[in-house]
Amino acid sequence: MKKIFLTLKSSSLPGALLLFAACFCARAQTFDQLAMTPQMGWNSWNKFQGQVSEQLIRETADAMATNGMKDAGYQYVNIDDLWQATSRDAQGNIVPDPTRFPSGIRAMADYVHSKGLKLGIYSDAGAKTCGGRPGSLGYEEQDAKAYAAWGVDYLKYDWCNTSGLQAPAAYKKMSDALRATGRPILFSLCEWGNSKPWLWGKGVGQSWRTTGDIYASFDQVQNHPGYKDYGVLPILDMQEGLRKYAGPGHWNDPDMLEVGNGMSVNEDRAHFTMWCMLAAPLITGNDLRHTNPETLKILTDKDVISLNQDPLGIQALKYSAKDGVEVWFKPLNNDAWAACFLNRNKDPHKIAFDWSSEKVADNISNRETKFDTTAYRIRDLWQKQDLGTTKTPLTAEVPGHDVLSLRLEEI
Ligand code: GLA
């Protein structure tokens, strides 16, 4: 592709053709190159539920393009449920709700693309979405073609109203329909972990939800008739055993972020850091138009995001847990490691960690830490401070519901 571009560029082609060549190359992403690191963006659901509108999408794209998020790597502006009209048109086409999206989805895609961002949309494998709008069952190809024609870049595909369907086949059907359009649309499976999508989702989509829905709580579970919502720690605990299934182009998705939606700053920081350690898709779920500085600071921290976007794409492992403090390690590119001390307690907790007597072994990359023979430089990622080397035991106090997030690099 690059070669063609260079050849065209060096010849004396008319401007329009050159522009076409440039666009072609910039867009020359194939399905197999999608989400080589976890996808980053925003989704309307966690904050707005059904209150979606074209004004919200435009203003969110404006905010993301200018508030530092785009610069930090966020790309997708995703419209969740209830963007659709209550029924299809006479030809069976899916149509946007005329009050919420009077200009149509193509106009949304054009606007979002004009900001250098990408547009995501939502549907469901059943006859109706969770919000009761038309789902894609029986219309998979027609819907995929509509999304591609509109310029959509991402599809989140839900699992409501699917009794009698088998998830692997239902998701494969939409995956094939998307591929057949020729437009590389990232496919985000939202099946809540019911049929263990980590066992069959690779190659079908780029990520799969591992649990039911998150809500803005650090450690609680909320019971509803027939389903539950989960706070950050309960979701974290449900990731046990799943790390081996994640990797470039196929991620475990512990659900979207609740940063900025009501938890304390410490809790938001711990939530964000752990999602980075898990190599989770970073889909923010707050109101980007009115983000307070503390929230934005968390969401745009490039040092912590670099753990998430590390090209190795290996999910962190839980190394130890004692007195409510967990120690997690994530192997990083160039023989580096991320270490994270997560304090699940409400109160601050003193930690002491003598590196030289610890050995972390990762059976995915087949790498081990070499604290006994090699010194690693320690960087505290949130405090932006160097903390010496692993030749000296670490002592620190981690505030309640917070983390100490470190990057270790061999000297
Ligand atoms: C399900 C999904 C949520 C959201 C809603 C929309 O609950 O898990 O993330 O998309 O449906 O109705």
Short mmCIF file of C-alpha atoms and ligand atoms in Angstrom, two decimals:
data_model
loop_
_atom_site.label_atom_id
_atom_site.label_comp_id
_atom_site.label_asym_id
_atom_site.label_seq_id
_atom_site.Cartn_x
_atom_site.Cartn_y
_atom_site.Cartn_z
CA MET A 1 0.00 0.00 0.00
CA LYS A 2 2.75 2.40 0.99
CA LYS A 3 4.57 1.58 -2.22
CA ILE A 4 1.57 2.48 -4.38
CA PHE A 5 1.21 5.74 -2.49
CA LEU A 6 4.85 6.66 -3.04
CA THR A 7 4.65 5.86 -6.73
CA LEU A 8 1.53 7.97 -7.16
CA LYS A 9 2.99 10.81 -5.16
CA SER A 10 6.14 11.01 -7.23
CA SER A 11 4.25 11.21 -10.50
CA SER A 12 2.52 14.38 -11.62
CA LEU A 13 -1.07 13.32 -10.94
CA PRO A 14 -3.89 15.81 -10.69
CA GLY A 15 -4.65 17.00 -7.15
CA ALA A 16 -7.93 15.15 -6.83
CA LEU A 17 -6.33 11.83 -7.60
CA LEU A 18 -3.54 12.52 -5.15
CA LEU A 19 -6.11 13.30 -2.50
CA PHE A 20 -7.89 10.05 -3.26
CA ALA A 21 -4.61 8.16 -2.95
CA ALA A 22 -3.86 9.83 0.38
CA CYS A 23 -7.32 9.05 1.79
CA PHE A 24 -7.09 5.49 0.52
CA CYS A 25 -3.81 4.98 2.32
CA ALA A 26 -4.92 6.68 5.55
CA ARG A 27 -8.01 4.43 5.57
CA ALA A 28 -6.11 1.37 4.48
CA GLN A 29 -6.89 -0.55 7.62
CA THR A 30 -8.06 -4.12 7.17
CA PHE A 31 -10.24 -6.18 9.49
CA ASP A 32 -7.14 -7.98 10.68
CA GLN A 33 -5.56 -4.73 11.80
CA LEU A 34 -8.47 -3.60 13.97
CA ALA A 35 -7.85 -3.14 17.69
CA MET A 36 -4.26 -4.35 17.69
CA THR A 37 -4.24 -2.52 21.01
CA PRO A 38 -7.48 -2.17 23.01
CA GLN A 39 -9.94 0.23 21.42
CA MET A 40 -10.35 3.66 23.04
CA GLY A 41 -13.38 5.90 22.82
CA TRP A 42 -16.64 6.96 24.42
CA ASN A 43 -20.13 5.44 24.57
CA SER A 44 -23.41 7.12 25.46
CA TRP A 45 -24.95 4.40 27.64
CA ASN A 46 -23.41 4.69 31.12
CA LYS A 47 -24.29 8.36 31.52
CA PHE A 48 -27.17 9.01 29.15
CA GLN A 49 -28.96 5.67 28.60
CA GLY A 50 -31.73 6.50 26.11
CA GLN A 51 -31.11 10.26 26.06
CA VAL A 52 -29.08 10.17 22.85
CA SER A 53 -29.32 12.86 20.20
CA GLU A 54 -27.31 14.28 17.36
CA GLN A 55 -26.50 17.31 19.48
CA LEU A 56 -24.99 15.05 22.15
CA ILE A 57 -22.93 13.17 19.57
CA ARG A 58 -21.66 16.35 17.91
CA GLU A 59 -20.78 18.01 21.21
CA THR A 60 -19.09 14.86 22.48
CA ALA A 61 -16.98 14.65 19.32
CA ASP A 62 -16.09 18.35 19.73
CA ALA A 63 -15.05 17.72 23.33
CA MET A 64 -13.02 14.61 22.55
CA ALA A 65 -11.19 16.37 19.73
CA THR A 66 -10.21 19.35 21.87
CA ASN A 67 -9.95 18.30 25.54
CA GLY A 68 -6.81 16.18 25.20
CA MET A 69 -8.59 12.84 24.80
CA LYS A 70 -8.03 12.49 21.07
CA ASP A 71 -4.40 13.35 21.66
CA ALA A 72 -4.25 10.65 24.37
CA GLY A 73 -5.50 8.03 21.89
CA TYR A 74 -9.31 8.07 22.14
CA GLN A 75 -10.90 7.55 18.74
CA TYR A 76 -14.44 6.19 18.80
CA VAL A 77 -17.64 8.12 19.53
CA ASN A 78 -20.21 5.38 20.04
CA ILE A 79 -23.97 5.77 20.04
CA ASP A 80 -25.57 3.06 22.18
CA ASP A 81 -29.19 1.88 22.29
CA LEU A 82 -32.28 3.90 21.34
CA TRP A 83 -30.86 5.71 18.32
CA GLN A 84 -33.28 3.72 16.14
CA ALA A 85 -36.86 4.56 15.25
CA THR A 86 -39.45 2.29 16.86
CA SER A 87 -39.88 0.29 13.64
CA ARG A 88 -38.12 -0.40 10.33
CA ASP A 89 -39.30 1.25 7.12
CA ALA A 90 -41.43 -0.54 4.51
CA GLN A 91 -38.31 -2.03 2.87
CA GLY A 92 -37.06 -3.37 6.18
CA ASN A 93 -34.32 -0.75 6.47
CA ILE A 94 -33.20 0.27 9.92
CA VAL A 95 -33.86 3.99 10.34
CA PRO A 96 -32.76 6.46 12.97
CA ASP A 97 -35.24 7.94 15.42
CA PRO A 98 -36.43 11.06 13.54
CA THR A 99 -36.59 13.22 16.67
CA ARG A 100 -33.23 12.22 18.08
CA PHE A 101 -31.29 12.00 14.81
CA PRO A 102 -33.17 14.09 12.24
CA SER A 103 -30.02 14.49 10.08
CA GLY A 104 -29.42 10.74 9.98
CA ILE A 105 -26.42 8.61 10.89
CA ARG A 106 -24.45 9.41 7.72
CA ALA A 107 -24.35 13.04 8.87
CA MET A 108 -23.13 11.90 12.29
CA ALA A 109 -20.35 9.86 10.71
CA ASP A 110 -19.33 12.77 8.48
CA TYR A 111 -19.22 15.11 11.44
CA VAL A 112 -17.26 12.75 13.66
CA HIS A 113 -14.85 11.94 10.81
CA SER A 114 -14.32 15.66 10.19
CA LYS A 115 -12.90 15.80 13.73
CA GLY A 116 -10.46 12.99 12.95
CA LEU A 117 -12.53 10.54 15.02
CA LYS A 118 -14.62 7.45 14.27
CA LEU A 119 -18.28 6.64 14.77
CA GLY A 120 -19.73 3.62 16.52
CA ILE A 121 -23.27 2.33 16.61
CA TYR A 122 -25.28 -0.32 18.46
CA SER A 123 -27.58 -3.19 17.62
CA ASP A 124 -28.72 -6.49 19.06
CA ALA A 125 -28.69 -10.11 17.88
CA GLY A 126 -32.38 -10.52 18.78
CA ALA A 127 -35.54 -9.14 17.21
CA LYS A 128 -35.47 -6.20 19.61
CA THR A 129 -32.70 -4.37 21.44
CA CYS A 130 -32.62 -4.17 25.22
CA GLY A 131 -34.37 -0.80 24.91
CA GLY A 132 -37.11 -2.30 22.70
CA ARG A 133 -36.01 -0.86 19.34
CA PRO A 134 -35.64 -3.10 16.25
CA GLY A 135 -32.79 -5.61 16.58
CA SER A 136 -30.88 -7.16 13.69
CA LEU A 137 -32.27 -10.73 13.79
CA GLY A 138 -33.06 -11.65 10.19
CA TYR A 139 -31.69 -8.29 8.94
CA GLU A 140 -28.00 -8.84 9.58
CA GLU A 141 -26.80 -8.25 6.01
CA GLN A 142 -29.17 -5.37 5.38
CA ASP A 143 -28.09 -3.64 8.59
CA ALA A 144 -24.38 -4.25 8.01
CA LYS A 145 -24.72 -2.72 4.54
CA ALA A 146 -26.53 0.30 5.99
CA TYR A 147 -23.82 0.85 8.62
CA ALA A 148 -21.08 0.59 5.98
CA ALA A 149 -22.93 2.98 3.64
CA TRP A 150 -23.30 5.47 6.47
CA GLY A 151 -19.56 5.30 7.25
CA VAL A 152 -19.88 3.57 10.62
CA ASP A 153 -16.60 2.27 12.10
CA TYR A 154 -17.70 0.23 15.14
CA LEU A 155 -20.63 -1.98 16.05
CA LYS A 156 -21.56 -2.99 19.60
CA TYR A 157 -23.87 -6.00 19.34
CA ASP A 158 -26.07 -6.81 22.32
CA TRP A 159 -27.79 -9.99 23.48
CA CYS A 160 -31.32 -9.07 24.63
CA ASN A 161 -34.39 -10.96 23.35
CA THR A 162 -32.38 -13.85 21.95
CA SER A 163 -34.05 -16.90 23.49
CA GLY A 164 -33.56 -19.90 21.20
CA LEU A 165 -30.44 -18.41 19.56
CA GLN A 166 -26.93 -19.79 19.95
CA ALA A 167 -24.49 -16.97 20.63
CA PRO A 168 -21.53 -18.27 18.57
CA ALA A 169 -23.70 -18.61 15.44
CA ALA A 170 -25.59 -15.36 15.99
CA TYR A 171 -22.39 -13.35 16.40
CA LYS A 172 -20.69 -15.13 13.49
CA LYS A 173 -23.62 -14.18 11.29
CA MET A 174 -23.22 -10.47 11.94
CA SER A 175 -19.43 -10.75 11.82
CA ASP A 176 -19.65 -12.27 8.33
CA ALA A 177 -22.14 -9.61 7.24
CA LEU A 178 -19.81 -6.85 8.40
CA ARG A 179 -16.83 -8.40 6.63
CA ALA A 180 -18.84 -8.78 3.45
CA THR A 181 -19.31 -5.00 3.32
CA GLY A 182 -15.55 -4.56 2.90
CA ARG A 183 -15.53 -1.74 5.45
CA PRO A 184 -13.38 -2.57 8.49
CA ILE A 185 -15.98 -2.13 11.21
CA LEU A 186 -14.76 -3.03 14.69
CA PHE A 187 -17.14 -5.64 16.12
CA SER A 188 -17.70 -5.48 19.89
CA LEU A 189 -19.55 -8.51 21.26
CA CYS A 190 -21.86 -7.66 24.14
CA GLU A 191 -23.09 -11.06 25.26
CA TRP A 192 -22.29 -10.51 28.95
CA GLY A 193 -20.12 -13.63 29.19
CA ASN A 194 -23.16 -15.96 29.19
CA SER A 195 -21.77 -18.45 26.66
CA LYS A 196 -18.09 -17.90 27.47
CA PRO A 197 -17.34 -15.73 24.39
CA TRP A 198 -13.63 -15.84 25.25
CA LEU A 199 -13.71 -19.44 23.93
CA TRP A 200 -15.16 -18.56 20.51
CA GLY A 201 -15.00 -14.77 20.07
CA LYS A 202 -11.49 -14.53 18.60
CA GLY A 203 -11.85 -14.01 14.86
CA VAL A 204 -15.55 -13.19 15.27
CA GLY A 205 -15.05 -9.78 16.86
CA GLN A 206 -12.32 -7.65 18.39
CA SER A 207 -13.67 -7.76 21.96
CA TRP A 208 -16.27 -9.53 24.04
CA ARG A 209 -17.99 -8.50 27.24
CA THR A 210 -17.11 -10.85 30.07
CA THR A 211 -19.84 -9.83 32.55
CA GLY A 212 -23.18 -8.15 33.08
CA ASP A 213 -23.37 -4.37 33.21
CA ILE A 214 -21.12 -2.16 35.28
CA TYR A 215 -22.47 0.69 37.41
CA ALA A 216 -20.73 3.53 39.21
CA SER A 217 -19.88 1.74 42.43
CA PHE A 218 -16.50 0.57 43.65
CA ASP A 219 -17.39 -2.61 45.49
CA GLN A 220 -21.15 -3.22 45.42
CA VAL A 221 -23.49 -5.43 43.40
CA GLN A 222 -26.98 -4.15 42.67
CA ASN A 223 -29.81 -6.68 42.36
CA HIS A 224 -32.65 -6.12 39.89
CA PRO A 225 -35.39 -8.57 38.95
CA GLY A 226 -33.66 -10.99 36.54
CA TYR A 227 -30.24 -9.29 36.39
CA LYS A 228 -27.52 -7.63 38.40
CA ASP A 229 -25.30 -4.59 37.94
CA TYR A 230 -21.73 -4.84 39.16
CA GLY A 231 -19.29 -2.40 40.70
CA VAL A 232 -15.61 -2.21 39.79
CA LEU A 233 -14.22 -4.81 42.22
CA PRO A 234 -16.91 -7.45 41.59
CA ILE A 235 -16.21 -7.12 37.85
CA LEU A 236 -12.47 -7.31 38.45
CA ASP A 237 -12.95 -10.53 40.43
CA MET A 238 -14.94 -12.04 37.57
CA GLN A 239 -11.93 -11.72 35.22
CA GLU A 240 -10.19 -14.60 37.02
CA GLY A 241 -8.88 -17.17 34.54
CA LEU A 242 -9.57 -15.10 31.42
CA ARG A 243 -6.21 -13.46 30.75
CA LYS A 244 -5.00 -16.21 28.46
CA TYR A 245 -7.80 -15.50 25.99
CA ALA A 246 -6.89 -11.84 25.34
CA GLY A 247 -4.38 -10.48 22.88
CA PRO A 248 -3.97 -8.08 19.95
CA GLY A 249 -7.26 -7.94 18.02
CA HIS A 250 -9.22 -9.97 20.58
CA TRP A 251 -9.80 -8.47 24.00
CA ASN A 252 -11.71 -9.36 27.15
CA ASP A 253 -14.11 -6.46 27.81
CA PRO A 254 -14.99 -5.96 31.49
CA ASP A 255 -17.45 -3.23 30.36
CA MET A 256 -17.19 0.49 29.84
CA LEU A 257 -15.65 2.98 32.21
CA GLU A 258 -17.57 4.73 34.97
CA VAL A 259 -14.82 7.28 35.61
CA GLY A 260 -16.43 10.67 36.28
CA ASN A 261 -19.84 9.18 37.01
CA GLY A 262 -19.93 9.56 40.78
CA MET A 263 -17.22 7.47 42.45
CA SER A 264 -14.48 9.22 44.44
CA VAL A 265 -11.31 10.37 42.68
CA ASN A 266 -9.36 7.53 44.33
CA GLU A 267 -11.91 4.99 43.14
CA ASP A 268 -11.96 6.44 39.63
CA ARG A 269 -8.16 6.25 39.54
CA ALA A 270 -8.15 2.64 40.77
CA HIS A 271 -10.88 1.67 38.26
CA PHE A 272 -9.05 3.30 35.35
CA THR A 273 -5.68 1.83 36.31
CA MET A 274 -7.06 -1.69 36.68
CA TRP A 275 -8.82 -1.48 33.30
CA CYS A 276 -5.46 -0.42 31.84
CA MET A 277 -3.75 -3.36 33.56
CA LEU A 278 -6.44 -5.70 32.19
CA ALA A 279 -5.77 -4.50 28.62
CA ALA A 280 -9.48 -3.68 28.52
CA PRO A 281 -11.13 -1.53 25.88
CA LEU A 282 -11.09 2.00 27.29
CA ILE A 283 -14.57 3.24 26.46
CA THR A 284 -15.37 6.22 28.63
CA GLY A 285 -18.95 6.64 29.80
CA ASN A 286 -19.15 10.10 31.34
CA ASP A 287 -20.36 13.46 30.01
CA LEU A 288 -17.32 14.65 28.08
CA ARG A 289 -18.87 18.08 27.58
CA HIS A 290 -18.66 18.79 31.30
CA THR A 291 -15.67 16.85 32.55
CA ASN A 292 -14.05 18.15 35.70
CA PRO A 293 -10.25 18.55 35.68
CA GLU A 294 -9.67 15.59 38.06
CA THR A 295 -11.63 13.26 35.78
CA LEU A 296 -9.90 14.49 32.65
CA LYS A 297 -6.53 14.10 34.34
CA ILE A 298 -7.30 10.44 34.97
CA LEU A 299 -8.72 9.74 31.52
CA THR A 300 -5.83 11.35 29.65
CA ASP A 301 -2.85 10.12 31.66
CA LYS A 302 -0.52 8.95 28.93
CA ASP A 303 1.76 7.01 31.28
CA VAL A 304 -1.09 4.88 32.59
CA ILE A 305 -2.69 4.58 29.14
CA SER A 306 0.66 3.31 27.84
CA LEU A 307 0.19 0.21 30.02
CA ASN A 308 -3.14 -0.42 28.30
CA GLN A 309 -1.83 0.30 24.81
CA ASP A 310 1.38 -1.68 25.19
CA PRO A 311 1.98 -3.51 21.90
CA LEU A 312 2.51 -6.92 23.56
CA GLY A 313 -1.18 -6.84 24.52
CA ILE A 314 -0.83 -9.13 27.53
CA GLN A 315 -3.35 -8.82 30.33
CA ALA A 316 -2.03 -8.38 33.86
CA LEU A 317 -1.84 -11.26 36.31
CA LYS A 318 -2.78 -11.15 39.97
CA TYR A 319 0.45 -12.02 41.74
CA SER A 320 -0.65 -11.89 45.37
CA ALA A 321 -3.45 -10.80 47.66
CA LYS A 322 -3.15 -10.12 51.37
CA ASP A 323 -5.08 -7.97 53.84
CA GLY A 324 -7.17 -6.50 51.05
CA VAL A 325 -4.16 -5.40 49.00
CA GLU A 326 -3.59 -7.08 45.65
CA VAL A 327 -0.36 -6.94 43.68
CA TRP A 328 -0.73 -7.18 39.93
CA PHE A 329 1.96 -7.43 37.25
CA LYS A 330 1.70 -6.83 33.51
CA PRO A 331 4.51 -7.74 31.12
CA LEU A 332 5.34 -4.84 28.81
CA ASN A 333 7.32 -4.39 25.64
CA ASN A 334 11.15 -4.20 25.89
CA ASP A 335 11.32 -6.41 28.98
CA ALA A 336 9.58 -3.81 31.13
CA TRP A 337 6.82 -4.57 33.66
CA ALA A 338 3.92 -2.71 35.16
CA ALA A 339 3.28 -3.34 38.85
CA CYS A 340 0.11 -2.24 40.58
CA PHE A 341 -0.77 -2.32 44.26
CA LEU A 342 -4.56 -2.18 44.60
CA ASN A 343 -5.90 -1.30 48.03
CA ARG A 344 -9.45 -2.68 48.21
CA ASN A 345 -9.84 -1.43 51.78
CA LYS A 346 -11.55 1.85 52.65
CA ASP A 347 -8.60 2.87 54.81
CA PRO A 348 -5.03 3.60 53.76
CA HIS A 349 -2.74 0.60 53.88
CA LYS A 350 1.02 0.42 54.39
CA ILE A 351 2.82 -1.88 52.00
CA ALA A 352 6.32 -3.35 52.06
CA PHE A 353 7.55 -5.24 49.03
CA ASP A 354 11.04 -6.68 48.91
CA TRP A 355 11.59 -7.17 45.20
CA SER A 356 14.66 -9.35 45.56
CA SER A 357 12.65 -12.11 47.22
CA GLU A 358 9.83 -12.05 44.65
CA LYS A 359 9.66 -13.76 41.28
CA VAL A 360 6.83 -13.07 38.87
CA ALA A 361 6.36 -15.63 36.10
CA ASP A 362 4.06 -14.97 33.17
CA ASN A 363 3.06 -18.14 31.34
CA ILE A 364 1.74 -16.24 28.31
CA SER A 365 4.91 -14.43 27.29
CA ASN A 366 7.05 -17.01 29.13
CA ARG A 367 8.86 -14.21 30.88
CA GLU A 368 10.00 -13.90 34.45
CA THR A 369 11.09 -10.92 36.47
CA LYS A 370 14.78 -10.86 37.29
CA PHE A 371 14.72 -8.91 40.54
CA ASP A 372 17.41 -11.12 42.05
CA THR A 373 19.96 -10.38 39.34
CA THR A 374 18.86 -7.17 37.62
CA ALA A 375 17.93 -3.73 38.88
CA TYR A 376 14.79 -2.12 37.50
CA ARG A 377 14.18 1.62 37.65
CA ILE A 378 10.81 2.35 39.32
CA ARG A 379 8.50 5.12 38.12
CA ASP A 380 5.35 6.04 40.06
CA LEU A 381 3.00 6.75 37.15
CA TRP A 382 0.36 8.81 38.94
CA GLN A 383 2.72 10.81 41.12
CA LYS A 384 5.21 11.30 38.24
CA GLN A 385 8.06 10.40 40.57
CA ASP A 386 11.06 8.10 40.38
CA LEU A 387 11.10 5.71 43.32
CA GLY A 388 14.66 4.38 43.09
CA THR A 389 15.28 0.81 41.99
CA THR A 390 14.17 -2.70 42.80
CA LYS A 391 17.46 -3.22 44.68
CA THR A 392 15.80 -1.51 47.64
CA PRO A 393 12.59 -2.86 49.21
CA LEU A 394 9.57 -0.70 48.46
CA THR A 395 7.63 0.81 51.32
CA ALA A 396 4.62 3.00 50.69
CA GLU A 397 1.13 3.83 51.86
CA VAL A 398 -1.70 3.30 49.41
CA PRO A 399 -4.82 5.40 50.14
CA GLY A 400 -8.14 3.59 50.57
CA HIS A 401 -9.78 2.37 47.34
CA ASP A 402 -6.74 3.51 45.38
CA VAL A 403 -3.67 2.18 43.62
CA LEU A 404 0.06 2.61 43.46
CA SER A 405 0.85 2.20 39.77
CA LEU A 406 4.46 1.58 38.78
CA ARG A 407 6.48 1.01 35.62
CA LEU A 408 9.66 -1.03 36.04
CA GLU A 409 12.41 -0.75 33.46
CA GLU A 410 15.64 -2.67 33.40
CA ILE A 411 18.67 -0.51 33.96
C1 GLA B 1 -27.25 -3.92 27.74
C2 GLA B 1 -25.77 -3.68 27.57
C3 GLA B 1 -25.46 -2.24 27.97
C4 GLA B 1 -26.25 -1.28 27.11
C5 GLA B 1 -27.75 -1.59 27.22
C6 GLA B 1 -28.58 -0.81 26.21
O1 GLA B 1 -27.61 -3.88 29.07
O2 GLA B 1 -25.02 -4.59 28.31
O3 GLA B 1 -24.07 -1.97 27.86
O4 GLA B 1 -25.84 -1.38 25.78
O5 GLA B 1 -28.01 -2.98 27.00
O6 GLA B 1 -29.93 -1.09 26.28
#
